[in-house]
Coordinates of C-alpha atoms and ligand atoms in Angstrom, one line a residue:
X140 CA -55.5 -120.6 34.9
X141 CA -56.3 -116.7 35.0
X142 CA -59.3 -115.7 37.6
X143 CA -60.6 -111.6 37.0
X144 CA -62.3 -110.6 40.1
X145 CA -64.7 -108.3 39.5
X146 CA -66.3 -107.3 42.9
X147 CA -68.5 -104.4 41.8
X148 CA -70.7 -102.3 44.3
X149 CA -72.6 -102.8 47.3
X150 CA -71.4 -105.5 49.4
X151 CA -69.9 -107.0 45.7
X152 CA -66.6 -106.1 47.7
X153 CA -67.8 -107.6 50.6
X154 CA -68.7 -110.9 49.4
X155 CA -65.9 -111.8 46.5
X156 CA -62.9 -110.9 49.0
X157 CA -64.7 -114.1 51.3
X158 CA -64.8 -116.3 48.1
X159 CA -61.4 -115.4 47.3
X160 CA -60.3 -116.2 50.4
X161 CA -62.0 -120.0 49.9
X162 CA -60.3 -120.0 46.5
X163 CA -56.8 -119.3 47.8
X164 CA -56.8 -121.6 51.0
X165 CA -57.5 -124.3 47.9
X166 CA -53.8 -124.3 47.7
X167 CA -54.3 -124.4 43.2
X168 CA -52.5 -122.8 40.8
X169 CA -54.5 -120.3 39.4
X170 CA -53.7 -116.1 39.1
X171 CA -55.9 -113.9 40.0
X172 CA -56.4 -110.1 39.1
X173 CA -59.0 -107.3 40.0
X174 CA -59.9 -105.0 38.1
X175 CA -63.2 -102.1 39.1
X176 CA -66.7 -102.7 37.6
X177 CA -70.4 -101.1 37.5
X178 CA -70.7 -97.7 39.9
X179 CA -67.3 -98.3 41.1
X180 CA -65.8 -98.0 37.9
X181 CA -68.0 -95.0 36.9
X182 CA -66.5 -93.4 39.3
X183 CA -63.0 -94.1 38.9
X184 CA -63.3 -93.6 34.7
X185 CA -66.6 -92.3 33.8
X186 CA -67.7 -95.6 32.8
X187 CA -69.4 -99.0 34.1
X188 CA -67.4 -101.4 32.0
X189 CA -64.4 -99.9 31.2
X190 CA -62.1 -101.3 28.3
X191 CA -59.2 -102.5 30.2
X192 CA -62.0 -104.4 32.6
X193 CA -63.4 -106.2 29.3
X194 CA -60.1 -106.7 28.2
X195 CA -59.4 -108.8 31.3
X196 CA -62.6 -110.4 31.3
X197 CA -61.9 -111.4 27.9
X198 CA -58.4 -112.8 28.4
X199 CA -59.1 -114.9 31.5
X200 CA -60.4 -118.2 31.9
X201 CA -63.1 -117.5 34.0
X202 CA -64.7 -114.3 36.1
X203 CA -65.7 -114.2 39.2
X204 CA -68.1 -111.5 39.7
X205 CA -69.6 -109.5 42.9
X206 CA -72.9 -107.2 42.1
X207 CA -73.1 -104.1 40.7
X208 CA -76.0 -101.4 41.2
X209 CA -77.0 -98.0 43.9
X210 CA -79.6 -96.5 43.4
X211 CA -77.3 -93.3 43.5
X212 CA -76.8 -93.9 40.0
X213 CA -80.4 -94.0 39.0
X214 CA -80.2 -90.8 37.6
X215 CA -77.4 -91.4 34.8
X216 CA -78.4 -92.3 31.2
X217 CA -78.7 -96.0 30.9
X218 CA -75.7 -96.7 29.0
X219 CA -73.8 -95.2 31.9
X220 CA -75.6 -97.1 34.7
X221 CA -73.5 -99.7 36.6
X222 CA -76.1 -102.9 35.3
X223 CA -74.4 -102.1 31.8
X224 CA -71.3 -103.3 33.1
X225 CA -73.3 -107.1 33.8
X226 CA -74.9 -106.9 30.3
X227 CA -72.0 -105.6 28.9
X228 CA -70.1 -108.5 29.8
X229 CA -72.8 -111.1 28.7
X230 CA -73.3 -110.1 25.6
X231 CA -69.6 -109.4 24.4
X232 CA -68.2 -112.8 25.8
X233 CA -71.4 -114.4 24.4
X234 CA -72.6 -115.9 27.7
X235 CA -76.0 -117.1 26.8
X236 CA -76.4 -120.3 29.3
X237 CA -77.2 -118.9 32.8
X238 CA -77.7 -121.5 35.3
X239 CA -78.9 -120.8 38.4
X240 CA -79.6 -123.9 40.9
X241 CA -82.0 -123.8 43.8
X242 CA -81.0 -126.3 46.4
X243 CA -82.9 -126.0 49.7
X244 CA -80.0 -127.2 52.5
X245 CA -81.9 -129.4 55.2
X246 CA -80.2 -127.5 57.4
X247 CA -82.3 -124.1 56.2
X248 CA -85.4 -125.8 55.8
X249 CA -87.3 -123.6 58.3
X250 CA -85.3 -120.4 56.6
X251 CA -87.5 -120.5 53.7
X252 CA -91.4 -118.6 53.4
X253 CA -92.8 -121.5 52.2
X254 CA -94.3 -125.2 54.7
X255 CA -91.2 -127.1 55.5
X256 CA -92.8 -130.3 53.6
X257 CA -93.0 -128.2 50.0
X258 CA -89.4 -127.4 49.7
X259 CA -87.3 -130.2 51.9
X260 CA -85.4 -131.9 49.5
X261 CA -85.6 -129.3 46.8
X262 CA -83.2 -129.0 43.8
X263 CA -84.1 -127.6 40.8
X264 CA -82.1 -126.1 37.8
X265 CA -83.1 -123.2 36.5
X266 CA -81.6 -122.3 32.9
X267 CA -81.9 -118.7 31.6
X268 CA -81.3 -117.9 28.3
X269 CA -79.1 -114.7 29.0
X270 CA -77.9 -112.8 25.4
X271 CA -81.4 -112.2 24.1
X272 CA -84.7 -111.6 24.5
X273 CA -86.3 -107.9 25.5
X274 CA -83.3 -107.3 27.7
X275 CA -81.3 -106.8 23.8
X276 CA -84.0 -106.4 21.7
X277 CA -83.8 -103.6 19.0
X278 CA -85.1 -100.9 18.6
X279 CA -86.0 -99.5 22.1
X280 CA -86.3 -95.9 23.4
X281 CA -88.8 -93.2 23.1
X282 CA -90.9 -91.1 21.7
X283 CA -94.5 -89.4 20.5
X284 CA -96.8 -91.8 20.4
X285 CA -98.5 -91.8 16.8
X286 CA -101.4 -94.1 17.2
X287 CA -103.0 -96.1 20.7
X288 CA -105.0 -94.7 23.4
X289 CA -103.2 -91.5 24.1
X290 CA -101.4 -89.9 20.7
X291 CA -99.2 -87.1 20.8
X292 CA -98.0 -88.0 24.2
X293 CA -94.4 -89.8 25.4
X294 CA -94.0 -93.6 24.6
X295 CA -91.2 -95.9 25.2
X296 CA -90.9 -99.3 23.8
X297 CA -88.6 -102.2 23.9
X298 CA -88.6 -104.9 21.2
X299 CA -88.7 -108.5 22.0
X300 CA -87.0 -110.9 19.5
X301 CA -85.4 -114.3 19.5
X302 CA -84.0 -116.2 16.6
X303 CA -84.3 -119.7 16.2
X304 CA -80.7 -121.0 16.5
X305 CA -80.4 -118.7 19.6
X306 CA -84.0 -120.8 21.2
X307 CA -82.0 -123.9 19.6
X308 CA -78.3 -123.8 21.5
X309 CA -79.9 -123.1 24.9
X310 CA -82.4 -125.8 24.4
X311 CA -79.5 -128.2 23.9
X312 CA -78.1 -127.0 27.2
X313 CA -81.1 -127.6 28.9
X314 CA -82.0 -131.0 27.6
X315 CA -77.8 -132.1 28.5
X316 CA -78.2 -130.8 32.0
X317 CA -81.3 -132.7 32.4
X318 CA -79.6 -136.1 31.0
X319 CA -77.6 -135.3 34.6
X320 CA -80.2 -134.9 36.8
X321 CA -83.6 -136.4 36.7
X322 CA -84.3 -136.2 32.9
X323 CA -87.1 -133.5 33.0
X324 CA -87.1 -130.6 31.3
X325 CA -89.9 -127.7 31.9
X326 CA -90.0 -124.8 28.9
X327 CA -91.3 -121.5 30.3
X328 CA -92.8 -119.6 27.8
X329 CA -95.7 -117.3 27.0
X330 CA -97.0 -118.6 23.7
X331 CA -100.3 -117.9 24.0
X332 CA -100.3 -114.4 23.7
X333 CA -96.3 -114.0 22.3
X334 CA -95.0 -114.5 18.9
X335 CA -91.5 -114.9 19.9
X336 CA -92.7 -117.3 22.7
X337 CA -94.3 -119.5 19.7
X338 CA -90.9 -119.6 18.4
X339 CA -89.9 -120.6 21.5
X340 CA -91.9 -123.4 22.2
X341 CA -92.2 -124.5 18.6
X342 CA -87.8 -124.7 18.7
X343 CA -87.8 -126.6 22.0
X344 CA -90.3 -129.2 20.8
X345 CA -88.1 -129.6 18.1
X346 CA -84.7 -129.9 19.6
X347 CA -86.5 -132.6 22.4
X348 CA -87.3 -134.8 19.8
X349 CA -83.1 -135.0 19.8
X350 CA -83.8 -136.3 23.0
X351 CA -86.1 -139.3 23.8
X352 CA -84.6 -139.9 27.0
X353 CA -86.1 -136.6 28.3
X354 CA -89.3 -135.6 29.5
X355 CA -90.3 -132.2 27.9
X356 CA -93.5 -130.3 28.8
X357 CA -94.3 -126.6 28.4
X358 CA -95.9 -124.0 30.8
X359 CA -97.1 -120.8 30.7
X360 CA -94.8 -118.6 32.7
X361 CA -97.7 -117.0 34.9
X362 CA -98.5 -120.5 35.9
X363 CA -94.9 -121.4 36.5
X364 CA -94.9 -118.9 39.3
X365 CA -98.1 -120.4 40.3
X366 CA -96.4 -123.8 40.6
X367 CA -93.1 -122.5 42.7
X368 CA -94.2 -121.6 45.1
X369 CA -97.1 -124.5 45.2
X370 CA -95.0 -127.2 44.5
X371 CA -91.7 -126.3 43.3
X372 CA -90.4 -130.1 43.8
X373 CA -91.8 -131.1 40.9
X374 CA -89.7 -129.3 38.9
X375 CA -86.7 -130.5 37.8
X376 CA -84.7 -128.6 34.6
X377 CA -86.4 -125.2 34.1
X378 CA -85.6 -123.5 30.6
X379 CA -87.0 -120.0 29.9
X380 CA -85.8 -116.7 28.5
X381 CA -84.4 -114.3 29.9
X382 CA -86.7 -112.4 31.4
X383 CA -89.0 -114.9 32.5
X384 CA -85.6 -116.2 33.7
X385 CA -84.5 -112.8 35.8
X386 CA -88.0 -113.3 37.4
X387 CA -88.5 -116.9 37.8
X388 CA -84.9 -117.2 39.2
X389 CA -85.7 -114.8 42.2
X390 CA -88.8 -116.5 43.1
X391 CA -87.0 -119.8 43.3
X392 CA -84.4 -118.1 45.4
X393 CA -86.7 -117.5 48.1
X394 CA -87.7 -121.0 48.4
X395 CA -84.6 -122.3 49.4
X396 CA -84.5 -119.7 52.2
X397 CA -82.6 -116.4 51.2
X398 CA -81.2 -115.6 48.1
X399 CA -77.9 -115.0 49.9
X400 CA -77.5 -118.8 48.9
X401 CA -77.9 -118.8 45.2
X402 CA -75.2 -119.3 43.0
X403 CA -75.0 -118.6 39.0
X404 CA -72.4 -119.9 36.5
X405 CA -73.1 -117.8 32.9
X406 CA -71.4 -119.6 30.1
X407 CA -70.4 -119.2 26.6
X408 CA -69.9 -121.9 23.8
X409 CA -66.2 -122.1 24.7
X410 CA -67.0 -123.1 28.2
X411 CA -65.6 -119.8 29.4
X412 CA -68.1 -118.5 32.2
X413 CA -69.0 -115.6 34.5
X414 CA -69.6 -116.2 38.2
X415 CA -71.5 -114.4 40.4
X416 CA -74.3 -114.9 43.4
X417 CA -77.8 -114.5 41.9
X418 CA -78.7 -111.8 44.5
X419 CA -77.6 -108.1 43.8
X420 CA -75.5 -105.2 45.6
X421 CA -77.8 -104.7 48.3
X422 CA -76.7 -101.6 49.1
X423 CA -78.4 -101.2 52.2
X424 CA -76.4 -103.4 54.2
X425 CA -73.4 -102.8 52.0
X426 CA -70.3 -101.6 54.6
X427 CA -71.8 -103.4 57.5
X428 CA -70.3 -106.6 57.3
X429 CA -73.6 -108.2 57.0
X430 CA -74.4 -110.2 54.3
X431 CA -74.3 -113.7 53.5
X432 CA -71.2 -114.5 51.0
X433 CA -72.3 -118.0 50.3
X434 CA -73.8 -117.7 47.2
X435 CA -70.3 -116.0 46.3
X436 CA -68.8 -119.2 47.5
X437 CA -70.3 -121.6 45.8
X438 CA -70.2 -119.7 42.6
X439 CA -66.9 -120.0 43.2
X440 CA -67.3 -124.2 43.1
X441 CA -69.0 -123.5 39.9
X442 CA -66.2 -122.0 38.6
X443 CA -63.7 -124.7 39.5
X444 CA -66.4 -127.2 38.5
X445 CA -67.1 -125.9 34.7
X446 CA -64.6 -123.4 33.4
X447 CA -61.0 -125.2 35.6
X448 CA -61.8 -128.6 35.6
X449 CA -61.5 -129.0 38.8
X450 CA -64.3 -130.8 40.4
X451 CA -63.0 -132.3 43.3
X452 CA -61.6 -128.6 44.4
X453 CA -65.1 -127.7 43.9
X454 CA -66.8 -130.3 45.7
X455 CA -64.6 -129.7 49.1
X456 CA -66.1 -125.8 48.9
X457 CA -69.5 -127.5 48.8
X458 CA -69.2 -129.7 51.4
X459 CA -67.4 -126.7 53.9
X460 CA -70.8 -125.2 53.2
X461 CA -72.3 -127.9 54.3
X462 CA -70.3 -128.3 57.0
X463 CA -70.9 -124.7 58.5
X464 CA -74.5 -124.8 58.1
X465 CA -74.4 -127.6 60.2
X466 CA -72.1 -125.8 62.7
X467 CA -75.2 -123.7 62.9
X468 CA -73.4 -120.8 61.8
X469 CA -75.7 -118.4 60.0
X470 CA -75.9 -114.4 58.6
X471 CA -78.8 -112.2 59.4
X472 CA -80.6 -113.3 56.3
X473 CA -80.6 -117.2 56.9
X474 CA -80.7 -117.0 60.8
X475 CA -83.4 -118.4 62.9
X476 CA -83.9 -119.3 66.9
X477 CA -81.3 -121.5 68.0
X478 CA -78.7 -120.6 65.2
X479 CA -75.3 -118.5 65.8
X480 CA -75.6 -115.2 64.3
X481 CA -72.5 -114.1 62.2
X482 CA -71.1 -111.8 59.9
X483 CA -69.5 -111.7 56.5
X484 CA -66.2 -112.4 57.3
X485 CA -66.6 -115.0 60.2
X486 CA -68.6 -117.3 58.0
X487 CA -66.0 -117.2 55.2
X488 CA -63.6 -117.5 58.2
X489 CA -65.4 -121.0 58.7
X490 CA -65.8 -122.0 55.1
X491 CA -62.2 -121.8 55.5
X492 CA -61.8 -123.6 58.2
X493 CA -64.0 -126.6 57.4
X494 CA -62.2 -127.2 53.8
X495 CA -61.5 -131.0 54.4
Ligands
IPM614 C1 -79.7 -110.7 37.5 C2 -79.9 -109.2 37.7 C3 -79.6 -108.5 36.4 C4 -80.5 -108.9 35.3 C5 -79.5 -106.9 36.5 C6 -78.6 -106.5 37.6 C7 -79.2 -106.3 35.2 O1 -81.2 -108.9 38.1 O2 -78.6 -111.1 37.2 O3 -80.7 -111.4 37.7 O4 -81.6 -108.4 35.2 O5 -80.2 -109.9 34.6
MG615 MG1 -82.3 -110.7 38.6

């Protein structure tokens, strides 16, 4: 089994060298090697996602991935900006099924912004599609407007687009995830006003009809935000796009208390997959030794769980989670009165530690 550890910018480095350390005090057999990604590797080679980095990604079995992003780079050209390295990598290894989980621990109830009786209990799946939609859409760029309100002025456009079997392979994921869970499946889309969101809707009311056993109803995606943060619990399997996704998938965060919790596993048709914490670089408390690393962590029992085969590896990271949270132990982001306030490394220190 070949790991690449990509820990990117920010507190990227931060973060993955805690998950790494989880991985290795497993005591498998797996090889690891590191290679630089997003603003890192800019600097180092003039480029975000440098070959021998896709090379690597390509070759291993699965990636575990930091954050990339500053806004130091803001300036650059977009192809040169580190988030190509992220979108590079999901589109060439074809990693179209993104799921990120939202699991409110009991032990974080009070950490989240929302009435302890709306999200106790909460688990929710959230599947983004992740290789399409306007995030890849051609053609995009700018130019002199033509026609509209304000001609002879600059324009810029993206183009939105999905194709049916692309609608159709993520809809299958969705509807075999919810077969594990409680058999629900939600459809985000935006058909009322969107073509491509027809499409959408139109596909996934085909594909359920594969599956009888699962409950399939659609919402608009405005009212899906609505009905998060109202009463996320009734959710169960969430399927949308990608960008609903991107946006959906933060909001969802929240509710189970920080987003410094929530892990992703992004996966191709081989069963290959990225992973990486949903959250970002943060790069204002990058360097202080600050941030939470257990979203890191438990993308890192995702990995074991559905690109090694080894579920019962990933089920002991799960429960040291568990286990610390109970400790009390917490980072700035999830901390609260009565809690013990720690830092990066002392909490991966106790994931460590609390491995049964
Ligand atoms: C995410 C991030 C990325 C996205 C950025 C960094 C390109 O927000 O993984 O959710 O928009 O997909
Ligand atoms: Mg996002």
């Amino acid at each position: 089994m070949k790991i690449a550890i990509l820990p990117g910018d920010g507190i990227g480095t931060e973060i993955v060298a805690e998950a790494v350390k989880v991985l290795q005090a497993l005591d498998l057999a797996f090889e690891t090697e590191t290679a630089l990604v997003g603003g890192a590797a800019f600097d180092a080679f003039g480029h975000p996602l440098p070959e021998a980095t896709l090379q690597l990604a390509k070759d291993a079995d699965a990636i575990l991935f930091g954050a990339v992003g500053d806004w130091k780079y803001d300036t650059l050209e977009r192809p040169l900006r580190p988030e190509q390295a992220i979108l590079g990598l999901r589109k060439s290894l074809g990693l179209f099924a993104n799921f990120r989980p939202a699991i409110c621990y009991p032990q974080l109830v009070d950490a989240s912004s929302l009435k302890r009786e709306l999200v106790s209990g909460l688990d929710i799946l959230i599947i983004r599609e992740l290789t399409g939609d306007i995030y890849f859409g051609q053609p995009r760029g700018r130019r002199i407007a033509t026609d509209g309100h304000f001609p002879g002025t600059e324009e810029a456009f993206d183009t939105m687009r999905y194709s049916r079997p692309e609608i159709e392979r993520i809809a299958h994921v969705a509807f075999q995830a919810a077969r594990k869970r409680d058999k629900r499946v939600t459809s985000v889309d935006k058909a009322n006003v969107l073509e491509t969101f027809q499409l959408w809707k139109d596909v996934l009311t085909d594909v359920g009809l594969q599956y009888p056993d699962v409950a399939l109803d659609h919402m608009y995606v405005d009212n899906a935000a609505m009905q998060l943060v109202k009463a996320p619990k009734k959710f169960d399997v969430v399927v949308t796009g990608n960008m609903f996704g991107d946006i959906l998938s933060d909001a969802a965060a929240m509710l189970t208390g920080s987003i410094g919790m929530l892990p992703s596993a992004s996966l191709n048709d081989k069963g290959q997959g990225l992973y990486e914490p949903s959250h970002g670089s943060a790069p204002d408390i990058a360097g202080k030794g600050v941030a939470n690393p257990l979203a890191t962590i438990l993308s890192a029992a995702m990995m074991l769980r559905f690109s090694l085969n080894q579920p019962a590896a990933a089920a002991r990271i799960e429960q040291a989670v568990d286990r610390v949270l109970t400790q009390g132990l917490r980072t700035p982001d999830i901390h609260s009165h009565g809690t013990t306030r720690v830092g990066t490394v002392a909490m991966g220190d106790a994931v460590v530690k609390a491995l049964g």
